[in-house]
PDB file of C-alpha atoms in Angstrom:
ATOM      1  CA  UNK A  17     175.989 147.611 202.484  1.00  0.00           C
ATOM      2  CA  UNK A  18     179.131 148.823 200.816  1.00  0.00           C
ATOM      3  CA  UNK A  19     180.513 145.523 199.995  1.00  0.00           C
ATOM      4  CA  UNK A  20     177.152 144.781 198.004  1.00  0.00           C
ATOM      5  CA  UNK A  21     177.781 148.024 195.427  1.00  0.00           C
ATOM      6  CA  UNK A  22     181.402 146.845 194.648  1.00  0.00           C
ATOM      7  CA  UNK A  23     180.477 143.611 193.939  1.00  0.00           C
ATOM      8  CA  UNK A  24     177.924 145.069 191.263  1.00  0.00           C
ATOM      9  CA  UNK A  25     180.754 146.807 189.558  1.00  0.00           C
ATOM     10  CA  UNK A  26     182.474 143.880 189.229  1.00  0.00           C
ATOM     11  CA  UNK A  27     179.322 142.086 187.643  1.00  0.00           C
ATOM     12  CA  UNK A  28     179.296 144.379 185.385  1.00  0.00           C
ATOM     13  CA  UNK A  29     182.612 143.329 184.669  1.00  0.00           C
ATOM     14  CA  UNK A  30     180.977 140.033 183.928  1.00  0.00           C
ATOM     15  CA  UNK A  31     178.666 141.288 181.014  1.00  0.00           C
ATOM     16  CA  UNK A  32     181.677 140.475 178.948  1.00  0.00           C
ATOM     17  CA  UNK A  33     178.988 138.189 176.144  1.00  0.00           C
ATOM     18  CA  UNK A  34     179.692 136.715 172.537  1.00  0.00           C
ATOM     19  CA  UNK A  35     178.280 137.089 169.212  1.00  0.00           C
ATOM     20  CA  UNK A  36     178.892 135.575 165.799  1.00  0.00           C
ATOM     21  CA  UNK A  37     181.723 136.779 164.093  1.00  0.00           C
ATOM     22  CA  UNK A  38     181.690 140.662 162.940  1.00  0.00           C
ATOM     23  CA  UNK A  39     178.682 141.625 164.779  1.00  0.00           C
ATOM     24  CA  UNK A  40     177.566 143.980 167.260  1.00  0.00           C
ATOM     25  CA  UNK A  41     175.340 142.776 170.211  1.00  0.00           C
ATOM     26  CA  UNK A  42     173.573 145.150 172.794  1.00  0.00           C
ATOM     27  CA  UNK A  43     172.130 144.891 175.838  1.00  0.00           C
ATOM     28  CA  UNK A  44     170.789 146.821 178.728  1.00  0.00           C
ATOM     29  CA  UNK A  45     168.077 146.496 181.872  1.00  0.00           C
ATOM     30  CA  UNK A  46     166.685 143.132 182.672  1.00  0.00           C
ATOM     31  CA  UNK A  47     168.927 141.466 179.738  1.00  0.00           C
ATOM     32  CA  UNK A  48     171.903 142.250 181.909  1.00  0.00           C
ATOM     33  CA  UNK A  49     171.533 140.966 185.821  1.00  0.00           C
ATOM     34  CA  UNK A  50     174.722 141.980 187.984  1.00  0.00           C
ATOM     35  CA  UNK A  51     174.645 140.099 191.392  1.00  0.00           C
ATOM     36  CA  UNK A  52     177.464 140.338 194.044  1.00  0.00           C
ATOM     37  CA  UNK A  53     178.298 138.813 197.186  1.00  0.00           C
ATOM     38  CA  UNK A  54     180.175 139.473 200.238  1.00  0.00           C
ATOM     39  CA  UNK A  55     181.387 137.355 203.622  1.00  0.00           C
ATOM     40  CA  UNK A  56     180.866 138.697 206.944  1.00  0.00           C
ATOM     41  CA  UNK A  57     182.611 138.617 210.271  1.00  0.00           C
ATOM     42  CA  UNK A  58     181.793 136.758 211.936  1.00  0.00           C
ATOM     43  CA  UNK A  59     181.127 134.533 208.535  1.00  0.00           C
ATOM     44  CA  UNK A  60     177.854 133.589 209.223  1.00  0.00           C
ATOM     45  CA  UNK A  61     176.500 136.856 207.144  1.00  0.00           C
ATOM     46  CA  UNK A  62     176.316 136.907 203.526  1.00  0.00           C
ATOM     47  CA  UNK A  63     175.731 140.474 202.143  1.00  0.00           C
ATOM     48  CA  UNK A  64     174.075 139.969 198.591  1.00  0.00           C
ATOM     49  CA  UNK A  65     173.166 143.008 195.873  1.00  0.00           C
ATOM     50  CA  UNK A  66     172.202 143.236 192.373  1.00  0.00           C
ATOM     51  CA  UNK A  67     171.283 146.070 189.684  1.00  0.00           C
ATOM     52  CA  UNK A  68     169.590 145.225 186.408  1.00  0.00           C
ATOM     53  CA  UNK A  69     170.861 148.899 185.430  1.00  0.00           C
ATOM     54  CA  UNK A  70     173.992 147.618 183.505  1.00  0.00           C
ATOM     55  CA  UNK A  71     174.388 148.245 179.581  1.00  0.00           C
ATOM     56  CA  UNK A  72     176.854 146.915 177.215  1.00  0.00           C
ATOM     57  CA  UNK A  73     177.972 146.346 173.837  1.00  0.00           C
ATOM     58  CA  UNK A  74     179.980 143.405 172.520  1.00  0.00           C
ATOM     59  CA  UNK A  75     182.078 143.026 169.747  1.00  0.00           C
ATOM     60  CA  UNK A  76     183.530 139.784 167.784  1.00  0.00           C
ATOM     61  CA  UNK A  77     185.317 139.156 164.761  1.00  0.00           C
ATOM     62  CA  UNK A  78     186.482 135.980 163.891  1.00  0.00           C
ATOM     63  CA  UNK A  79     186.643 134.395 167.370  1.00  0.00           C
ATOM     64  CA  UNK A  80     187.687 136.574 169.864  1.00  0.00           C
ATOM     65  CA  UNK A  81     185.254 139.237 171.195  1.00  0.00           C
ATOM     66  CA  UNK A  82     185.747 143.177 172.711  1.00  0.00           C
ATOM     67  CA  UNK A  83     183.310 144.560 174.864  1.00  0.00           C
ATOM     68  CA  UNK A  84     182.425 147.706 177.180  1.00  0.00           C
ATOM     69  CA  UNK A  85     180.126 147.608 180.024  1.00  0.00           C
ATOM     70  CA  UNK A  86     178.683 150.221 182.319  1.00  0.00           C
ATOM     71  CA  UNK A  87     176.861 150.191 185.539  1.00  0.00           C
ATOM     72  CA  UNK A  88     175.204 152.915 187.501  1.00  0.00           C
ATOM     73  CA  UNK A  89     176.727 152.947 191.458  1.00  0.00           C
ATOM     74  CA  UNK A  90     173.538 154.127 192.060  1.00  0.00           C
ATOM     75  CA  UNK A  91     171.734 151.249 190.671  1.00  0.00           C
ATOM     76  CA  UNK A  92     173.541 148.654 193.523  1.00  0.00           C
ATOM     77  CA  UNK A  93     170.773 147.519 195.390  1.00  0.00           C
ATOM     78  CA  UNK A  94     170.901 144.693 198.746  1.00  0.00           C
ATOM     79  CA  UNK A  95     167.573 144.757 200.142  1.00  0.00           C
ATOM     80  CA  UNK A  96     168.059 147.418 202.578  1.00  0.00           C
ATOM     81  CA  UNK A  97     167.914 151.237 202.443  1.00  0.00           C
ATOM     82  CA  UNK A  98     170.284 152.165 205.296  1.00  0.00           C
ATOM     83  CA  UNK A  99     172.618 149.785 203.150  1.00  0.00           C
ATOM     84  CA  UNK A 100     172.345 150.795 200.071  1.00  0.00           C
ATOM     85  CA  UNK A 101     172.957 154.614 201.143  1.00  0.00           C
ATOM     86  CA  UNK A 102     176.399 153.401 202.892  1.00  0.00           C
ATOM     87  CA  UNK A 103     177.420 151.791 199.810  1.00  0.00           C
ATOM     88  CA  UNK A 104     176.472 154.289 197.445  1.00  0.00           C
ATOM     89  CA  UNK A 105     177.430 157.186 199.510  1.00  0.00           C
ATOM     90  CA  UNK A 106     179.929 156.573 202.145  1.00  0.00           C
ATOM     91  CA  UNK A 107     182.109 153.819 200.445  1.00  0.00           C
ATOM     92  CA  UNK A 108     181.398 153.955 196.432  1.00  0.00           C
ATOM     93  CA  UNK A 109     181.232 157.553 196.286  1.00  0.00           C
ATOM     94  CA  UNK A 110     178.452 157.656 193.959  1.00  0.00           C
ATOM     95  CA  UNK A 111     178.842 161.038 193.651  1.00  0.00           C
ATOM     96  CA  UNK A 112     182.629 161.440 192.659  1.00  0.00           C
ATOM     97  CA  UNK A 113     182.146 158.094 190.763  1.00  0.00           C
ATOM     98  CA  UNK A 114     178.724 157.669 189.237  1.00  0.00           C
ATOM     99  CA  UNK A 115     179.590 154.540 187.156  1.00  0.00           C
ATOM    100  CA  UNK A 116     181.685 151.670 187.302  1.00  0.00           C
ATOM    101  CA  UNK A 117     183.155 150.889 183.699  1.00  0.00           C
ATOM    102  CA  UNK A 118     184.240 147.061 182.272  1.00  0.00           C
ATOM    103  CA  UNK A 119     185.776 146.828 179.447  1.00  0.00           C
ATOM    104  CA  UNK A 120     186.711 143.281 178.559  1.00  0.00           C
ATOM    105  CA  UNK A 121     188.645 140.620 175.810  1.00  0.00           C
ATOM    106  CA  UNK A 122     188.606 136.963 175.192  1.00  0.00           C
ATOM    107  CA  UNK A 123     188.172 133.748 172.764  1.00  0.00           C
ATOM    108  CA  UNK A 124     184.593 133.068 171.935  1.00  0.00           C
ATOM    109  CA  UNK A 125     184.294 130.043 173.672  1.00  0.00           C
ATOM    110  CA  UNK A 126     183.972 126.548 171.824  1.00  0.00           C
ATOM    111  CA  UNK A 127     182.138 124.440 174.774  1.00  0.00           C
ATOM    112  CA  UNK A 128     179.798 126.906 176.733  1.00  0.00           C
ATOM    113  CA  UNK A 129     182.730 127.498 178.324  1.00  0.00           C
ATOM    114  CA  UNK A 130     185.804 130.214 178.555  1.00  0.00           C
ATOM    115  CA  UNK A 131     187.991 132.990 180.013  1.00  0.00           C
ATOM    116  CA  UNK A 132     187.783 136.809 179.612  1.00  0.00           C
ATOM    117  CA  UNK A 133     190.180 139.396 180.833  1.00  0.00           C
ATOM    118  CA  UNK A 134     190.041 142.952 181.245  1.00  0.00           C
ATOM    119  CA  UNK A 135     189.904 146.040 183.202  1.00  0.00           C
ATOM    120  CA  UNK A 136     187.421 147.427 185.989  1.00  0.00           C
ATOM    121  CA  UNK A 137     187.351 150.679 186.258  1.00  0.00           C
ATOM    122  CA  UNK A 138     185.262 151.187 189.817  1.00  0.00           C
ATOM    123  CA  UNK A 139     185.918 153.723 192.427  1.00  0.00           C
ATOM    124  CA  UNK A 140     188.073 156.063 190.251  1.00  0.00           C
ATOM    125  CA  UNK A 141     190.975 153.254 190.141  1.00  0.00           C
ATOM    126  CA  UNK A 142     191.656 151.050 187.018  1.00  0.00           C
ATOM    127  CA  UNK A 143     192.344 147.747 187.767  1.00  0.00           C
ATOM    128  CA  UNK A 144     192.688 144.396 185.991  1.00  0.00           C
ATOM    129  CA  UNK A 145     190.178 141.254 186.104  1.00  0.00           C
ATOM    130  CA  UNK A 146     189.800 137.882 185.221  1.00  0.00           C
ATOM    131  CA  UNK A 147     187.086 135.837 185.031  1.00  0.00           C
ATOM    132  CA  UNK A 148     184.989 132.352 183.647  1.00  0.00           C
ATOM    133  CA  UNK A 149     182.159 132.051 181.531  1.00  0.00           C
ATOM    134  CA  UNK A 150     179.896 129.125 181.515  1.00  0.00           C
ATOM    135  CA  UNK A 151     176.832 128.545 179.524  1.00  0.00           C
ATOM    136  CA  UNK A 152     177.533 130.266 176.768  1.00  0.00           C
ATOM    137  CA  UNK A 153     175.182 129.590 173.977  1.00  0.00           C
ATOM    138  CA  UNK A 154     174.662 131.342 170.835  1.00  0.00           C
ATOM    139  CA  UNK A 155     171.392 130.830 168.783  1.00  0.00           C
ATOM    140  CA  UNK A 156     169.174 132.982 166.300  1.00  0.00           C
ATOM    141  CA  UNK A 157     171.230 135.671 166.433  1.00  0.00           C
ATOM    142  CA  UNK A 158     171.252 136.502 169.970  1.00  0.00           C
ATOM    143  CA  UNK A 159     173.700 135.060 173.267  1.00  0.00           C
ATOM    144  CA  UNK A 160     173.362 133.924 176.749  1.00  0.00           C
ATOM    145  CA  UNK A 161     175.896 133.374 179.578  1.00  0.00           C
ATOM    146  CA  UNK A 162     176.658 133.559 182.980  1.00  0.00           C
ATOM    147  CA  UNK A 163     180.257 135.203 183.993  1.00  0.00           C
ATOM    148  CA  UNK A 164     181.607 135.368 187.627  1.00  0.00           C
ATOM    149  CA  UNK A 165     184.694 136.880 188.816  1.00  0.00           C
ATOM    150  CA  UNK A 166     186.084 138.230 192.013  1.00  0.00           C
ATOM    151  CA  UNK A 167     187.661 141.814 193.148  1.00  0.00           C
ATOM    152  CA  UNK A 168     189.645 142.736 196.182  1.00  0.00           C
ATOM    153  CA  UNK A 169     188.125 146.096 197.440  1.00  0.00           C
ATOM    154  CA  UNK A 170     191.660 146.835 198.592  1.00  0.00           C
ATOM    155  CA  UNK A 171     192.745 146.870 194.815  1.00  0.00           C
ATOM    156  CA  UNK A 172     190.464 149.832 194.372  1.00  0.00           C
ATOM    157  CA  UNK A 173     190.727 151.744 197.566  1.00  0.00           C
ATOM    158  CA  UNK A 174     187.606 151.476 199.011  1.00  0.00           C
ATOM    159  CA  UNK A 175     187.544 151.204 202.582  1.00  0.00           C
ATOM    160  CA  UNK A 176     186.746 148.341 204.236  1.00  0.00           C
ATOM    161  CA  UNK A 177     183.049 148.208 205.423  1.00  0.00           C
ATOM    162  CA  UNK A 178     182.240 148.016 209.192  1.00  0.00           C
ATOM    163  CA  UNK A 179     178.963 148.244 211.114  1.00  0.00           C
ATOM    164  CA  UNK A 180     177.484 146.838 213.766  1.00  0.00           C
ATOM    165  CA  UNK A 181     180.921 145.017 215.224  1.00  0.00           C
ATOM    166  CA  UNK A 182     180.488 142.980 211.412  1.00  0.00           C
ATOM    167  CA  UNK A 183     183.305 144.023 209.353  1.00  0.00           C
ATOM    168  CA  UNK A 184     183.143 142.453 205.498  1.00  0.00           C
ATOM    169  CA  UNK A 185     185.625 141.030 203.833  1.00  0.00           C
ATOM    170  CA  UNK A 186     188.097 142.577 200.964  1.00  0.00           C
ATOM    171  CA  UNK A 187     187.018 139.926 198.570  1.00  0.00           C
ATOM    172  CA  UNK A 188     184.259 140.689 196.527  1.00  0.00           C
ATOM    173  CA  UNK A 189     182.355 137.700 194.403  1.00  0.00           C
ATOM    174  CA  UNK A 190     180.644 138.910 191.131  1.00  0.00           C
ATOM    175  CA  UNK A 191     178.127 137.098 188.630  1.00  0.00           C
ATOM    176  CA  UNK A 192     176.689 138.508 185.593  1.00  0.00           C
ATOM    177  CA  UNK A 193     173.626 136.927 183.634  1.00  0.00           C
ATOM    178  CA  UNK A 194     173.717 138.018 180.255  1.00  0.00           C
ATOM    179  CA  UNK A 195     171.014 137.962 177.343  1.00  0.00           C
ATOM    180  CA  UNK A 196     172.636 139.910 174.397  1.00  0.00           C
ATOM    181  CA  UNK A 197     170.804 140.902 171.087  1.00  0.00           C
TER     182      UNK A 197
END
């Protein structure tokens, strides 16, 4: 349950899109879909989440790009309630930490394809990222991708979650489907 909302911080991480040179694109609720996964012990369970709650705004000039994400902890959802509390509550801290911030830098990519790098703010700890874009494409003023990146839960002190005899893994996979305007 945990593992699921830290992964959606780092998909918001992902939101990192492109626009033509010296504009501004925007984008917010189903434009922006943050999905996360998580490995199991024994590895036969796959703990998945998503929020469509993530807004951002991206910058570019000539052909490198800036951009700021946020995501509500709250918004972290896997499928199940008793989950989604533990995440939230118990190991994301909602509370304390209401949003997870990604801020993010890179080359426009040429191909459809490209790196960004940045920093994750999640869990009150600031920590760098790195991660690939693929399927970039920019047409009538508007951009689509789809970014993935991982985090290490450890990296942001968030305890490790354990129920049930399953304990999850540190490593936390991220994917963010972007449509920017």
């Amino acid at each position: 349950m945990i593992q699921r909302k830290r992964g959606g911080l780092l998909m918001v991480a992902l939101l990192v899109s492109f626009d033509a040179s010296g504009s501004e694109l925007k984008a917010s609720g189903s434009g922006l879909r943050v999905e996360f996964q998580a490995i199991g012990r024994p590895s036969a369970l796959k703990v998945k989440g998503k929020s469509e709650d993530a807004s951002g705004v991206v910058q570019a000039e000539k052909n490198r790009f800036t951009g700021t994400f946020s995501l509500p902890v709250k918004s972290l959802k896997t499928g199940i309630e008793l989950r989604d509390r533990h995440l939230q509550e118990k190991y994301l801290d909602a509370e304390k930490f209401p949003l997870i911030l990604l801020q993010v830098k890179g080359d426009l990519p040429s191909s459809g394809e490209g790196l960004f790098e940045g920093e994750l703010d999640l869990h009150g700890k600031k920590v760098p990222v790195k991660g690939a874009l693929a399927g970039y494409v920019m047409k009538e003023g508007k951009a689509s991708f789809s970014a993935s990146f991982s985090i290490s839960l450890s990296q942001f002190e968030i305890a490790i979650p354990k129920y049930l005899g399953i304990t999850i893994a540190d490593r936390v996979d991220v994917t963010v489907d972007a449509q920017l305007k």
